[in-house]
């Protein structure tokens, strides 16, 4: 083969070789591109991440344990400091004066051992003092300890036979009127605490006809027994 023929053969061979390379690139590209219909993610596309078990769950919120309210059974004798703690207690839902309670300075059962007592219709508050020796309860609803410093926004007027109302919690200060009372059966009382000692009474009365009472913000309790329902007039 002459030199001219060799050059021509190599020239053709280079072209063919280049053409073969192009075909090879196309074939390889097709093979790679053929995966486009598969589930393999393409470059630049966003991949969804599988959720981790429990990833969306929130940690349970811890709740503060509910504080138990101290109670006293409605029937029985209870030694102060051992069976019951001193403090302010309330009993509700008592009917027809069947609830009787007593604070006593000893367990003799004698009348001179009684510090204070009452027959209750409706609600009663009693402050048991650390110096008391015994607390007695008969026929009463369960006594529950209450916060002596509690306040509220009362709106209603007291029922005439509702018992004791804590001023600023159960009733608001103001002037109240009760009408239609007969035979002095209506008894009302303003007091400065719930010990029920006679020296804690600020004012009281037995009423026939109409009763008008001004309950002040300085009063601690208002008591009503056997009266017609009260209406706030001022």
Short mmCIF file of C-alpha atoms in Angstrom, two decimals:
data_model
loop_
_atom_site.label_atom_id
_atom_site.label_comp_id
_atom_site.label_asym_id
_atom_site.label_seq_id
_atom_site.Cartn_x
_atom_site.Cartn_y
_atom_site.Cartn_z
CA UNK A 1 0.00 0.00 0.00
CA UNK A 2 1.35 3.38 -1.02
CA UNK A 3 1.81 6.17 1.52
CA UNK A 4 -1.07 8.10 -0.09
CA UNK A 5 -3.35 5.11 0.31
CA UNK A 6 -2.25 4.64 3.95
CA UNK A 7 -3.07 8.25 4.79
CA UNK A 8 -6.44 7.90 3.13
CA UNK A 9 -7.11 4.65 5.09
CA UNK A 10 -6.13 6.22 8.43
CA UNK A 11 -8.23 9.29 7.68
CA UNK A 12 -11.26 7.11 7.00
CA UNK A 13 -10.45 4.96 9.98
CA UNK A 14 -10.35 8.02 12.30
CA UNK A 15 -13.73 9.17 11.06
CA UNK A 16 -15.18 5.73 11.51
CA UNK A 17 -13.60 5.50 14.93
CA UNK A 18 -15.04 8.88 15.95
CA UNK A 19 -18.40 7.89 14.54
CA UNK A 20 -18.24 4.69 16.56
CA UNK A 21 -17.44 6.66 19.66
CA UNK A 22 -20.51 8.83 19.09
CA UNK A 23 -22.66 5.73 18.67
CA UNK A 24 -21.20 4.27 21.85
CA UNK A 25 -21.97 7.48 23.80
CA UNK A 26 -25.56 7.45 22.49
CA UNK A 27 -25.99 3.81 23.46
CA UNK A 28 -24.59 4.37 26.95
CA UNK A 29 -26.72 7.50 27.39
CA UNK A 30 -29.82 5.58 26.35
CA UNK A 31 -29.00 2.86 28.82
CA UNK A 32 -28.64 5.39 31.61
CA UNK A 33 -31.64 7.42 30.48
CA UNK A 34 -33.75 4.29 30.33
CA UNK A 35 -33.94 4.37 34.12
CA UNK A 36 -36.08 7.50 33.97
CA UNK A 37 -39.25 5.44 34.33
CA UNK A 38 -37.92 3.65 37.38
CA UNK A 39 -38.24 4.76 40.97
CA UNK A 40 -34.65 5.95 41.14
CA UNK A 41 -34.57 9.66 42.04
CA UNK A 42 -33.26 12.00 39.39
CA UNK A 43 -30.58 14.56 40.06
CA UNK A 44 -32.01 17.76 41.49
CA UNK A 45 -35.33 16.20 42.49
CA UNK A 46 -36.47 16.25 46.13
CA UNK A 47 -36.50 12.97 47.92
CA UNK A 48 -39.20 12.15 50.45
CA UNK A 49 -37.81 10.92 53.69
CA UNK A 50 -39.58 8.08 55.38
CA UNK A 51 -41.09 9.10 58.70
CA UNK A 52 -39.33 7.73 61.70
CA UNK A 53 -41.45 5.68 64.05
CA UNK A 54 -42.99 8.01 66.60
CA UNK A 55 -41.51 11.07 64.90
CA UNK A 56 -44.82 12.94 64.86
CA UNK A 57 -45.84 11.96 68.35
CA UNK A 58 -45.66 14.58 71.08
CA UNK A 59 -44.32 13.69 74.44
CA UNK A 60 -47.21 13.40 76.93
CA UNK A 61 -47.63 16.51 79.04
CA UNK A 62 -47.03 15.90 82.68
CA UNK A 63 -49.93 16.97 84.87
CA UNK A 64 -49.52 18.18 88.40
CA UNK A 65 -51.14 15.76 90.83
CA UNK A 66 -54.51 16.96 92.07
CA UNK A 67 -54.37 18.18 95.62
CA UNK A 68 -56.66 16.21 97.89
CA UNK A 69 -59.17 18.22 99.87
CA UNK A 70 -59.34 17.39 103.56
CA UNK A 71 -62.79 16.20 104.59
CA UNK A 72 -64.67 15.31 107.76
CA UNK A 73 -67.50 12.81 107.77
CA UNK A 74 -70.94 14.24 108.48
CA UNK A 75 -71.44 11.92 111.44
CA UNK A 76 -69.09 11.28 114.34
CA UNK A 77 -66.83 12.69 117.02
CA UNK A 78 -63.37 13.78 115.90
CA UNK A 79 -60.34 14.64 117.99
CA UNK A 80 -58.72 17.86 116.79
CA UNK A 81 -55.07 17.42 115.83
CA UNK A 82 -55.42 13.63 115.44
CA UNK A 83 -58.59 12.91 113.47
CA UNK A 84 -59.03 16.36 111.95
CA UNK A 85 -56.78 19.32 111.31
CA UNK A 86 -57.65 22.85 112.45
CA UNK A 87 -59.00 25.08 109.69
CA UNK A 88 -62.10 26.33 107.91
CA UNK A 89 -64.66 23.72 106.82
CA UNK A 90 -67.94 23.88 104.89
CA UNK A 91 -70.94 21.55 104.74
CA UNK A 92 -73.70 22.01 102.14
CA UNK A 93 -77.10 20.61 101.22
CA UNK A 94 -78.40 20.22 104.78
CA UNK A 95 -82.18 20.17 105.19
CA UNK A 96 -84.68 20.95 107.94
CA UNK A 97 -82.05 21.75 110.57
CA UNK A 98 -81.15 18.06 110.81
CA UNK A 99 -77.43 18.87 110.75
CA UNK A 100 -75.96 19.48 114.20
CA UNK A 101 -72.30 20.33 114.83
CA UNK A 102 -70.33 21.24 117.93
CA UNK A 103 -66.90 22.54 118.89
CA UNK A 104 -65.94 21.30 122.36
CA UNK A 105 -63.11 21.93 124.80
CA UNK A 106 -63.25 18.39 126.20
CA UNK A 107 -64.95 15.03 125.71
CA UNK A 108 -67.07 15.19 128.86
CA UNK A 109 -70.29 15.75 126.93
CA UNK A 110 -71.35 18.39 129.46
CA UNK A 111 -72.91 21.60 128.21
CA UNK A 112 -70.15 23.66 129.84
CA UNK A 113 -67.68 21.88 127.56
CA UNK A 114 -69.36 23.31 124.43
CA UNK A 115 -67.48 26.19 122.82
CA UNK A 116 -69.98 26.72 119.98
CA UNK A 117 -72.69 24.74 118.20
CA UNK A 118 -75.52 25.07 115.69
CA UNK A 119 -78.38 23.35 113.92
CA UNK A 120 -78.02 23.92 110.18
CA UNK A 121 -80.29 24.21 107.21
CA UNK A 122 -78.46 24.80 103.93
CA UNK A 123 -74.77 25.67 104.18
CA UNK A 124 -72.58 26.10 107.23
CA UNK A 125 -68.99 27.23 107.67
CA UNK A 126 -67.10 26.30 110.83
CA UNK A 127 -63.62 27.34 111.89
CA UNK A 128 -62.05 24.58 113.96
CA UNK A 129 -59.29 26.04 116.11
CA UNK A 130 -56.10 24.34 117.25
CA UNK A 131 -57.19 24.87 120.86
CA UNK A 132 -60.42 22.87 120.32
CA UNK A 133 -60.32 19.32 121.65
CA UNK A 134 -63.28 17.80 119.85
CA UNK A 135 -65.46 18.41 116.81
CA UNK A 136 -68.83 16.69 116.67
CA UNK A 137 -71.10 16.33 113.66
CA UNK A 138 -74.47 14.61 113.32
CA UNK A 139 -76.71 14.38 110.26
CA UNK A 140 -74.58 16.82 108.24
CA UNK A 141 -73.27 16.71 104.70
CA UNK A 142 -69.56 15.94 104.42
CA UNK A 143 -67.38 18.79 105.65
CA UNK A 144 -64.74 19.99 103.19
CA UNK A 145 -61.74 22.16 103.98
CA UNK A 146 -61.90 25.52 102.20
CA UNK A 147 -59.43 28.37 101.72
CA UNK A 148 -60.18 31.07 104.27
CA UNK A 149 -58.58 33.65 101.96
CA UNK A 150 -60.53 32.67 98.84
CA UNK A 151 -62.28 35.43 96.89
CA UNK A 152 -64.74 35.46 94.00
CA UNK A 153 -67.22 37.51 91.98
CA UNK A 154 -70.62 36.54 93.39
CA UNK A 155 -73.74 37.77 91.59
CA UNK A 156 -76.71 36.06 93.23
CA UNK A 157 -78.65 37.08 96.32
CA UNK A 158 -78.85 34.76 99.34
CA UNK A 159 -81.72 32.34 99.77
CA UNK A 160 -83.80 33.02 102.84
CA UNK A 161 -83.15 29.59 104.29
CA UNK A 162 -79.74 29.03 102.72
CA UNK A 163 -77.65 29.13 105.89
CA UNK A 164 -74.23 30.84 105.86
CA UNK A 165 -72.75 32.85 103.01
CA UNK A 166 -69.12 33.92 102.79
CA UNK A 167 -69.00 37.61 101.87
CA UNK A 168 -66.99 38.16 98.70
CA UNK A 169 -67.31 34.50 97.71
CA UNK A 170 -70.97 33.49 98.03
CA UNK A 171 -72.56 36.94 98.14
CA UNK A 172 -71.39 40.46 97.35
CA UNK A 173 -71.49 43.31 99.84
CA UNK A 174 -74.62 45.45 99.51
CA UNK A 175 -78.09 46.12 100.88
CA UNK A 176 -80.55 43.21 100.90
CA UNK A 177 -84.30 43.00 101.56
CA UNK A 178 -86.46 40.07 102.66
CA UNK A 179 -90.25 40.32 102.83
CA UNK A 180 -93.24 38.32 104.02
CA UNK A 181 -91.63 36.96 107.16
CA UNK A 182 -94.00 35.72 109.87
CA UNK A 183 -93.90 35.11 113.60
CA UNK A 184 -90.28 36.24 113.99
CA UNK A 185 -89.13 33.02 112.30
CA UNK A 186 -86.65 34.92 110.12
CA UNK A 187 -83.21 35.12 111.70
CA UNK A 188 -80.27 36.91 110.08
CA UNK A 189 -76.74 37.53 111.32
CA UNK A 190 -73.61 39.38 110.25
CA UNK A 191 -70.39 37.98 111.70
CA UNK A 192 -66.68 38.61 111.59
CA UNK A 193 -65.57 34.94 111.44
CA UNK A 194 -66.84 31.35 111.41
CA UNK A 195 -66.00 30.40 115.00
CA UNK A 196 -69.67 30.99 115.99
CA UNK A 197 -68.67 32.48 119.32
CA UNK A 198 -71.13 35.08 120.55
CA UNK A 199 -68.46 37.78 120.52
CA UNK A 200 -67.99 37.37 116.75
CA UNK A 201 -71.54 38.50 115.97
CA UNK A 202 -71.56 42.01 114.50
CA UNK A 203 -75.36 42.30 114.29
CA UNK A 204 -78.42 40.01 114.20
CA UNK A 205 -82.21 40.03 114.44
CA UNK A 206 -85.38 37.96 114.45
CA UNK A 207 -87.79 39.51 111.97
CA UNK A 208 -91.51 39.60 111.32
CA UNK A 209 -92.52 41.32 108.08
CA UNK A 210 -89.75 43.02 106.09
CA UNK A 211 -86.06 42.84 106.89
CA UNK A 212 -83.43 45.15 105.41
CA UNK A 213 -79.74 44.45 106.03
CA UNK A 214 -76.60 46.12 104.77
CA UNK A 215 -73.78 43.60 104.35
CA UNK A 216 -70.42 45.38 104.30
CA UNK A 217 -67.14 44.38 102.68
CA UNK A 218 -65.66 44.09 106.18
CA UNK A 219 -68.16 41.40 107.15
CA UNK A 220 -66.89 37.85 106.89
CA UNK A 221 -70.23 35.99 106.78
CA UNK A 222 -73.96 36.56 106.44
CA UNK A 223 -76.34 34.00 107.89
CA UNK A 224 -80.03 33.59 107.05
CA UNK A 225 -82.49 31.09 108.49
CA UNK A 226 -86.28 30.90 108.04
CA UNK A 227 -86.45 34.14 106.01
CA UNK A 228 -88.02 34.96 102.69
CA UNK A 229 -85.49 35.06 99.87
CA UNK A 230 -83.32 38.17 99.86
CA UNK A 231 -83.24 40.70 97.02
CA UNK A 232 -80.26 43.01 96.49
CA UNK A 233 -81.49 46.60 96.46
CA UNK A 234 -78.24 48.52 96.61
#
